[in-house]
GROMACS .gro file of C-alpha atoms in nm:
model
  337
    1UNK     CA    1   6.445  -1.146   0.138
    2UNK     CA    2   6.392  -1.142   0.512
    3UNK     CA    3   6.318  -1.478   0.678
    4UNK     CA    4   6.047  -1.514   0.946
    5UNK     CA    5   6.039  -1.796   1.193
    6UNK     CA    6   5.728  -2.010   1.216
    7UNK     CA    7   5.641  -1.890   1.573
    8UNK     CA    8   5.634  -1.531   1.456
    9UNK     CA    9   5.323  -1.591   1.251
   10UNK     CA   10   4.984  -1.709   1.367
   11UNK     CA   11   4.742  -1.660   1.067
   12UNK     CA   12   4.776  -1.691   0.689
   13UNK     CA   13   4.823  -1.319   0.631
   14UNK     CA   14   4.974  -1.209   0.965
   15UNK     CA   15   5.332  -1.199   0.874
   16UNK     CA   16   5.499  -0.869   0.799
   17UNK     CA   17   5.807  -1.037   0.649
   18UNK     CA   18   5.804  -1.317   0.397
   19UNK     CA   19   5.911  -1.663   0.507
   20UNK     CA   20   6.129  -1.908   0.310
   21UNK     CA   21   6.016  -2.263   0.309
   22UNK     CA   22   6.301  -2.489   0.193
   23UNK     CA   23   6.265  -2.808  -0.012
   24UNK     CA   24   6.328  -3.017   0.303
   25UNK     CA   25   6.061  -2.834   0.493
   26UNK     CA   26   5.816  -2.872   0.201
   27UNK     CA   27   5.883  -3.243   0.185
   28UNK     CA   28   5.832  -3.278   0.559
   29UNK     CA   29   5.496  -3.099   0.535
   30UNK     CA   30   5.351  -3.276   0.243
   31UNK     CA   31   5.244  -3.639   0.190
   32UNK     CA   32   5.080  -3.769  -0.123
   33UNK     CA   33   4.783  -3.883   0.075
   34UNK     CA   34   4.716  -3.551   0.234
   35UNK     CA   35   4.770  -3.354  -0.092
   36UNK     CA   36   4.534  -3.584  -0.283
   37UNK     CA   37   4.272  -3.525  -0.014
   38UNK     CA   38   4.340  -3.152  -0.014
   39UNK     CA   39   4.284  -3.148  -0.399
   40UNK     CA   40   3.968  -3.344  -0.369
   41UNK     CA   41   3.815  -3.108  -0.118
   42UNK     CA   42   3.935  -2.773  -0.257
   43UNK     CA   43   3.960  -2.810  -0.634
   44UNK     CA   44   3.584  -2.778  -0.707
   45UNK     CA   45   3.562  -2.435  -0.540
   46UNK     CA   46   3.914  -2.320  -0.621
   47UNK     CA   47   3.857  -2.383  -0.998
   48UNK     CA   48   3.564  -2.137  -0.989
   49UNK     CA   49   3.746  -1.851  -0.809
   50UNK     CA   50   4.108  -1.876  -0.921
   51UNK     CA   51   4.214  -1.694  -1.243
   52UNK     CA   52   4.515  -1.776  -1.461
   53UNK     CA   53   4.674  -1.662  -1.777
   54UNK     CA   54   4.858  -1.858  -2.055
   55UNK     CA   55   5.200  -1.958  -1.940
   56UNK     CA   56   5.448  -1.691  -2.028
   57UNK     CA   57   5.771  -1.821  -2.198
   58UNK     CA   58   6.074  -1.597  -2.252
   59UNK     CA   59   6.387  -1.703  -2.436
   60UNK     CA   60   6.699  -1.602  -2.250
   61UNK     CA   61   6.937  -1.739  -2.508
   62UNK     CA   62   6.928  -1.995  -2.786
   63UNK     CA   63   6.894  -2.269  -2.538
   64UNK     CA   64   6.781  -2.122  -2.206
   65UNK     CA   65   6.448  -1.977  -2.104
   66UNK     CA   66   6.233  -1.833  -1.833
   67UNK     CA   67   5.869  -1.943  -1.762
   68UNK     CA   68   5.616  -1.751  -1.552
   69UNK     CA   69   5.293  -1.913  -1.432
   70UNK     CA   70   5.066  -1.677  -1.230
   71UNK     CA   71   4.736  -1.746  -1.056
   72UNK     CA   72   4.523  -1.526  -0.836
   73UNK     CA   73   4.205  -1.510  -0.636
   74UNK     CA   74   4.008  -1.207  -0.519
   75UNK     CA   75   3.788  -1.429  -0.292
   76UNK     CA   76   3.829  -1.392   0.081
   77UNK     CA   77   3.800  -1.769   0.107
   78UNK     CA   78   4.130  -1.821  -0.079
   79UNK     CA   79   4.316  -1.488  -0.034
   80UNK     CA   80   4.627  -1.559  -0.237
   81UNK     CA   81   4.824  -1.463  -0.545
   82UNK     CA   82   5.085  -1.709  -0.662
   83UNK     CA   83   5.355  -1.710  -0.928
   84UNK     CA   84   5.577  -2.000  -1.022
   85UNK     CA   85   5.910  -1.883  -1.182
   86UNK     CA   86   6.110  -2.150  -1.359
   87UNK     CA   87   6.440  -2.144  -1.546
   88UNK     CA   88   6.543  -2.391  -1.808
   89UNK     CA   89   6.911  -2.422  -1.867
   90UNK     CA   90   6.964  -2.763  -2.038
   91UNK     CA   91   7.341  -2.701  -2.071
   92UNK     CA   92   7.367  -2.716  -1.682
   93UNK     CA   93   7.425  -3.093  -1.705
   94UNK     CA   94   7.782  -3.023  -1.801
   95UNK     CA   95   7.815  -2.823  -1.478
   96UNK     CA   96   7.654  -3.098  -1.272
   97UNK     CA   97   7.353  -2.865  -1.195
   98UNK     CA   98   6.984  -2.922  -1.254
   99UNK     CA   99   6.854  -2.812  -1.599
  100UNK     CA  100   6.527  -2.690  -1.443
  101UNK     CA  101   6.523  -2.476  -1.131
  102UNK     CA  102   6.251  -2.250  -0.982
  103UNK     CA  103   6.073  -2.095  -0.697
  104UNK     CA  104   5.712  -2.033  -0.608
  105UNK     CA  105   5.616  -1.700  -0.448
  106UNK     CA  106   5.288  -1.658  -0.257
  107UNK     CA  107   5.132  -1.313  -0.193
  108UNK     CA  108   4.827  -1.195  -0.009
  109UNK     CA  109   4.548  -1.096  -0.239
  110UNK     CA  110   4.403  -0.885   0.037
  111UNK     CA  111   4.713  -0.663   0.104
  112UNK     CA  112   4.948  -0.758  -0.177
  113UNK     CA  113   5.230  -0.839   0.069
  114UNK     CA  114   5.471  -1.119  -0.003
  115UNK     CA  115   5.388  -1.415   0.228
  116UNK     CA  116   5.633  -1.682   0.134
  117UNK     CA  117   5.879  -1.826  -0.115
  118UNK     CA  118   5.927  -2.201  -0.151
  119UNK     CA  119   6.104  -2.446  -0.374
  120UNK     CA  120   5.894  -2.500  -0.687
  121UNK     CA  121   6.074  -2.819  -0.799
  122UNK     CA  122   5.947  -3.027  -0.509
  123UNK     CA  123   5.619  -2.848  -0.521
  124UNK     CA  124   5.572  -2.942  -0.880
  125UNK     CA  125   5.669  -3.308  -0.829
  126UNK     CA  126   5.411  -3.337  -0.549
  127UNK     CA  127   5.132  -3.155  -0.736
  128UNK     CA  128   5.186  -3.339  -1.054
  129UNK     CA  129   5.179  -3.684  -0.903
  130UNK     CA  130   4.889  -3.612  -0.673
  131UNK     CA  131   4.678  -3.492  -0.967
  132UNK     CA  132   4.743  -3.829  -1.121
  133UNK     CA  133   4.666  -3.998  -0.791
  134UNK     CA  134   4.333  -3.809  -0.761
  135UNK     CA  135   4.244  -3.907  -1.115
  136UNK     CA  136   4.310  -4.281  -1.047
  137UNK     CA  137   4.052  -4.272  -0.760
  138UNK     CA  138   3.781  -4.205  -1.032
  139UNK     CA  139   3.931  -4.392  -1.333
  140UNK     CA  140   4.132  -4.693  -1.211
  141UNK     CA  141   3.965  -5.008  -1.084
  142UNK     CA  142   3.966  -4.992  -0.708
  143UNK     CA  143   4.079  -5.355  -0.698
  144UNK     CA  144   4.386  -5.288  -0.906
  145UNK     CA  145   4.679  -5.503  -0.807
  146UNK     CA  146   4.965  -5.407  -1.050
  147UNK     CA  147   5.117  -5.066  -1.124
  148UNK     CA  148   5.359  -5.030  -1.422
  149UNK     CA  149   5.575  -4.721  -1.397
  150UNK     CA  150   5.721  -4.606  -1.727
  151UNK     CA  151   6.024  -4.400  -1.651
  152UNK     CA  152   6.255  -4.381  -1.350
  153UNK     CA  153   6.328  -4.005  -1.331
  154UNK     CA  154   6.255  -3.753  -1.051
  155UNK     CA  155   5.878  -3.782  -1.090
  156UNK     CA  156   5.862  -4.161  -1.091
  157UNK     CA  157   5.887  -4.220  -0.716
  158UNK     CA  158   5.625  -3.952  -0.658
  159UNK     CA  159   5.387  -4.110  -0.905
  160UNK     CA  160   5.434  -4.447  -0.756
  161UNK     CA  161   5.362  -4.314  -0.405
  162UNK     CA  162   5.063  -4.112  -0.527
  163UNK     CA  163   4.899  -4.413  -0.700
  164UNK     CA  164   4.979  -4.639  -0.399
  165UNK     CA  165   4.810  -4.383  -0.170
  166UNK     CA  166   4.506  -4.339  -0.396
  167UNK     CA  167   4.459  -4.715  -0.471
  168UNK     CA  168   4.552  -4.913  -0.159
  169UNK     CA  169   4.477  -5.249  -0.320
  170UNK     CA  170   4.798  -5.227  -0.532
  171UNK     CA  171   5.050  -5.491  -0.443
  172UNK     CA  172   5.308  -5.501  -0.719
  173UNK     CA  173   5.509  -5.234  -0.895
  174UNK     CA  174   5.708  -5.283  -1.209
  175UNK     CA  175   5.947  -4.997  -1.305
  176UNK     CA  176   6.074  -4.972  -1.661
  177UNK     CA  177   6.341  -4.729  -1.785
  178UNK     CA  178   6.556  -4.730  -2.096
  179UNK     CA  179   6.847  -4.758  -1.856
  180UNK     CA  180   6.756  -5.070  -1.667
  181UNK     CA  181   6.998  -4.983  -1.378
  182UNK     CA  182   6.794  -4.671  -1.302
  183UNK     CA  183   6.479  -4.871  -1.276
  184UNK     CA  184   6.642  -5.137  -1.053
  185UNK     CA  185   6.799  -4.874  -0.833
  186UNK     CA  186   6.461  -4.700  -0.777
  187UNK     CA  187   6.295  -5.034  -0.707
  188UNK     CA  188   6.551  -5.116  -0.443
  189UNK     CA  189   6.525  -4.764  -0.285
  190UNK     CA  190   6.145  -4.786  -0.257
  191UNK     CA  191   6.171  -5.135  -0.109
  192UNK     CA  192   6.428  -5.035   0.156
  193UNK     CA  193   6.223  -4.722   0.249
  194UNK     CA  194   5.972  -4.961   0.419
  195UNK     CA  195   5.692  -4.704   0.344
  196UNK     CA  196   5.485  -4.968   0.160
  197UNK     CA  197   5.573  -5.297   0.334
  198UNK     CA  198   5.298  -5.495   0.157
  199UNK     CA  199   5.413  -5.392  -0.193
  200UNK     CA  200   5.683  -5.552  -0.400
  201UNK     CA  201   5.896  -5.346  -0.639
  202UNK     CA  202   6.087  -5.473  -0.947
  203UNK     CA  203   6.290  -5.306  -1.217
  204UNK     CA  204   6.255  -5.440  -1.563
  205UNK     CA  205   6.411  -5.396  -1.908
  206UNK     CA  206   6.132  -5.489  -2.151
  207UNK     CA  207   5.818  -5.271  -2.136
  208UNK     CA  208   5.621  -5.485  -2.376
  209UNK     CA  209   5.647  -5.781  -2.140
  210UNK     CA  210   5.504  -5.595  -1.842
  211UNK     CA  211   5.266  -5.331  -1.975
  212UNK     CA  212   4.995  -5.594  -2.030
  213UNK     CA  213   5.014  -5.684  -1.656
  214UNK     CA  214   4.937  -5.330  -1.549
  215UNK     CA  215   4.600  -5.241  -1.394
  216UNK     CA  216   4.751  -4.891  -1.383
  217UNK     CA  217   5.022  -4.786  -1.624
  218UNK     CA  218   5.186  -4.447  -1.540
  219UNK     CA  219   5.412  -4.275  -1.774
  220UNK     CA  220   5.661  -3.988  -1.695
  221UNK     CA  221   5.916  -3.957  -1.982
  222UNK     CA  222   6.021  -3.706  -2.246
  223UNK     CA  223   5.967  -3.954  -2.522
  224UNK     CA  224   5.874  -3.832  -2.872
  225UNK     CA  225   5.797  -4.189  -2.994
  226UNK     CA  226   5.513  -4.401  -2.849
  227UNK     CA  227   5.627  -4.632  -2.563
  228UNK     CA  228   5.295  -4.788  -2.462
  229UNK     CA  229   5.123  -4.987  -2.732
  230UNK     CA  230   4.751  -4.986  -2.693
  231UNK     CA  231   4.714  -5.346  -2.831
  232UNK     CA  232   4.913  -5.478  -2.533
  233UNK     CA  233   4.702  -5.307  -2.263
  234UNK     CA  234   4.476  -5.540  -2.067
  235UNK     CA  235   4.097  -5.486  -2.042
  236UNK     CA  236   4.014  -5.265  -1.751
  237UNK     CA  237   4.359  -5.090  -1.742
  238UNK     CA  238   4.399  -4.722  -1.648
  239UNK     CA  239   4.671  -4.537  -1.846
  240UNK     CA  240   4.815  -4.220  -1.676
  241UNK     CA  241   5.013  -3.997  -1.906
  242UNK     CA  242   5.217  -3.725  -1.752
  243UNK     CA  243   5.542  -3.666  -1.955
  244UNK     CA  244   5.435  -3.484  -2.278
  245UNK     CA  245   5.361  -3.115  -2.275
  246UNK     CA  246   5.408  -3.019  -2.647
  247UNK     CA  247   5.270  -3.165  -2.976
  248UNK     CA  248   5.598  -3.341  -3.067
  249UNK     CA  249   5.597  -3.551  -2.755
  250UNK     CA  250   5.400  -3.871  -2.700
  251UNK     CA  251   5.415  -4.166  -2.464
  252UNK     CA  252   5.148  -4.398  -2.617
  253UNK     CA  253   5.024  -4.472  -2.965
  254UNK     CA  254   4.690  -4.401  -3.125
  255UNK     CA  255   4.553  -4.746  -3.050
  256UNK     CA  256   4.572  -4.666  -2.679
  257UNK     CA  257   4.381  -4.347  -2.745
  258UNK     CA  258   4.122  -4.534  -2.948
  259UNK     CA  259   4.064  -4.812  -2.708
  260UNK     CA  260   4.047  -4.590  -2.397
  261UNK     CA  261   3.793  -4.340  -2.260
  262UNK     CA  262   4.005  -4.026  -2.233
  263UNK     CA  263   3.999  -3.760  -1.959
  264UNK     CA  264   4.224  -3.455  -1.909
  265UNK     CA  265   4.339  -3.255  -1.614
  266UNK     CA  266   4.233  -2.934  -1.783
  267UNK     CA  267   4.150  -2.805  -2.130
  268UNK     CA  268   4.507  -2.703  -2.208
  269UNK     CA  269   4.594  -3.078  -2.261
  270UNK     CA  270   4.374  -3.076  -2.569
  271UNK     CA  271   4.614  -2.833  -2.746
  272UNK     CA  272   4.942  -2.920  -2.575
  273UNK     CA  273   4.971  -3.292  -2.539
  274UNK     CA  274   5.120  -3.474  -2.834
  275UNK     CA  275   4.909  -3.788  -2.778
  276UNK     CA  276   4.590  -3.602  -2.817
  277UNK     CA  277   4.694  -3.350  -3.076
  278UNK     CA  278   4.820  -3.631  -3.299
  279UNK     CA  279   4.511  -3.843  -3.241
  280UNK     CA  280   4.287  -3.553  -3.338
  281UNK     CA  281   4.483  -3.488  -3.656
  282UNK     CA  282   4.476  -3.845  -3.767
  283UNK     CA  283   4.105  -3.883  -3.685
  284UNK     CA  284   4.160  -4.156  -3.424
  285UNK     CA  285   3.936  -3.973  -3.180
  286UNK     CA  286   3.766  -3.636  -3.178
  287UNK     CA  287   3.759  -3.361  -2.917
  288UNK     CA  288   3.400  -3.436  -2.855
  289UNK     CA  289   3.497  -3.783  -2.737
  290UNK     CA  290   3.700  -3.641  -2.441
  291UNK     CA  291   3.521  -3.774  -2.130
  292UNK     CA  292   3.575  -3.465  -1.917
  293UNK     CA  293   3.832  -3.294  -1.702
  294UNK     CA  294   3.945  -3.371  -1.351
  295UNK     CA  295   3.738  -3.106  -1.173
  296UNK     CA  296   3.431  -3.248  -1.342
  297UNK     CA  297   3.499  -3.585  -1.206
  298UNK     CA  298   3.552  -3.460  -0.858
  299UNK     CA  299   3.226  -3.247  -0.861
  300UNK     CA  300   3.038  -3.545  -0.997
  301UNK     CA  301   2.941  -3.363  -1.317
  302UNK     CA  302   3.102  -3.638  -1.523
  303UNK     CA  303   3.122  -4.015  -1.453
  304UNK     CA  304   3.463  -4.179  -1.469
  305UNK     CA  305   3.498  -4.557  -1.500
  306UNK     CA  306   3.175  -4.721  -1.579
  307UNK     CA  307   3.268  -5.094  -1.617
  308UNK     CA  308   3.538  -5.311  -1.487
  309UNK     CA  309   3.657  -5.401  -1.847
  310UNK     CA  310   3.674  -5.035  -1.966
  311UNK     CA  311   4.020  -4.885  -2.047
  312UNK     CA  312   4.059  -4.534  -1.916
  313UNK     CA  313   4.317  -4.271  -2.009
  314UNK     CA  314   4.415  -3.959  -1.813
  315UNK     CA  315   4.636  -3.702  -1.972
  316UNK     CA  316   4.771  -3.419  -1.763
  317UNK     CA  317   4.987  -3.112  -1.852
  318UNK     CA  318   4.965  -2.920  -1.528
  319UNK     CA  319   4.812  -2.590  -1.434
  320UNK     CA  320   4.875  -2.282  -1.210
  321UNK     CA  321   4.556  -2.365  -1.022
  322UNK     CA  322   4.689  -2.682  -0.864
  323UNK     CA  323   5.023  -2.498  -0.806
  324UNK     CA  324   4.847  -2.243  -0.595
  325UNK     CA  325   4.631  -2.475  -0.380
  326UNK     CA  326   4.948  -2.689  -0.321
  327UNK     CA  327   5.136  -2.372  -0.201
  328UNK     CA  328   4.830  -2.281   0.009
  329UNK     CA  329   4.847  -2.618   0.200
  330UNK     CA  330   5.231  -2.595   0.241
  331UNK     CA  331   5.215  -2.234   0.372
  332UNK     CA  332   4.918  -2.270   0.601
  333UNK     CA  333   5.046  -2.593   0.740
  334UNK     CA  334   5.394  -2.437   0.798
  335UNK     CA  335   5.272  -2.129   0.983
  336UNK     CA  336   5.033  -2.331   1.203
  337UNK     CA  337   5.277  -2.593   1.306
   0.00000   0.00000   0.00000
C-alpha cells in the first residue's frame, strides 16, 4: 500500500493514494473528550444514513478466526465506506504476540477509492470507552464522586478516562482486578500521568467491599460468572457493562438487572449480551422493559435517568456505525492537520 504524507491531501476525498495512520498517530489525534463530543453531535444523523450487516465470522482453524465488520453510506454528508478486519489467534500468547489484531480500512463512497488504513485495536478501545462515556452523560448522576472500575485490562484505562471526561465531578477511582498487582499498577500509572490531578486512584483486591461505594461501576472483563452483585449496588448508581459479547458471558447478576433501568448501545445487545439473554430467559426482566438505545437518548426520544435514587444500567456490544464515525474523525483530523 502506498503511503501519502499529510501535506499531500487537502480534503477528505482528495488523495489519490491511501494513507496509513499508525496507532501512535491515532492516539495523538483522539482524546476521549473530543470523541464523546463527536459521537454526541454525529450519531443521530449517522444512525439514519449508515448501513451495516451482521458481523461476519470465519473460522480459520479450530482456534483462530477472522471477523469482518462493514459499514457504508451513500449520503454526500458522510461519504465513506468502512470495514474493520480483525483476526483472533488466542494461541499467540505463547509467542508473546497479541491474540487480537486488526486494521480499519476507509474508502470513499463517492469514488470507491481507498482513503486510509488505520490500527483498529486503538480505534476500538477509544470508540468502546467513549460510547460508555456518552451514555454516562445521560444515565449517571452528574454529581457522581466515585468510579469503580472492574477489570484492569487494555480497555480499563480508556473507560476510566472516558467516564472522567464525561462526568467531571468524579474524584475517586477504585480499580479491581483478579490479579491485584495489575489493578495497583494501573492506579499508579494513572496517578503518575498527571492527566487528572484532582482525582485519586486506588487498586483493590475485594470487589464486594468497593462496589457499593460506586456512583458509576464500569465493567470490562471476559467473565462468565457474575462479578457485580445487584444487592450491593448503592441507590442512584450507574452500572456500565462492556465486557460480554455472547450469551455465555456475564458481568453482573440478575438482581442488578432487576433493580436497574436498562439501556443498550444498539439492538444487537438484546440477543448477544449474556446478562440480558439470561435475564430474559429467567423472567427477571422482559425485552419491553429495556429503556431504549443510546441514539434515542442522544436525540431526546427517550429519557435516561429520572431520579437521583434510580439505578441505571448500560450494556454495550459495539457496532460498525461507531467504528466508522470514529474513523471519520481520525481521518479528517489527520489530513487537515
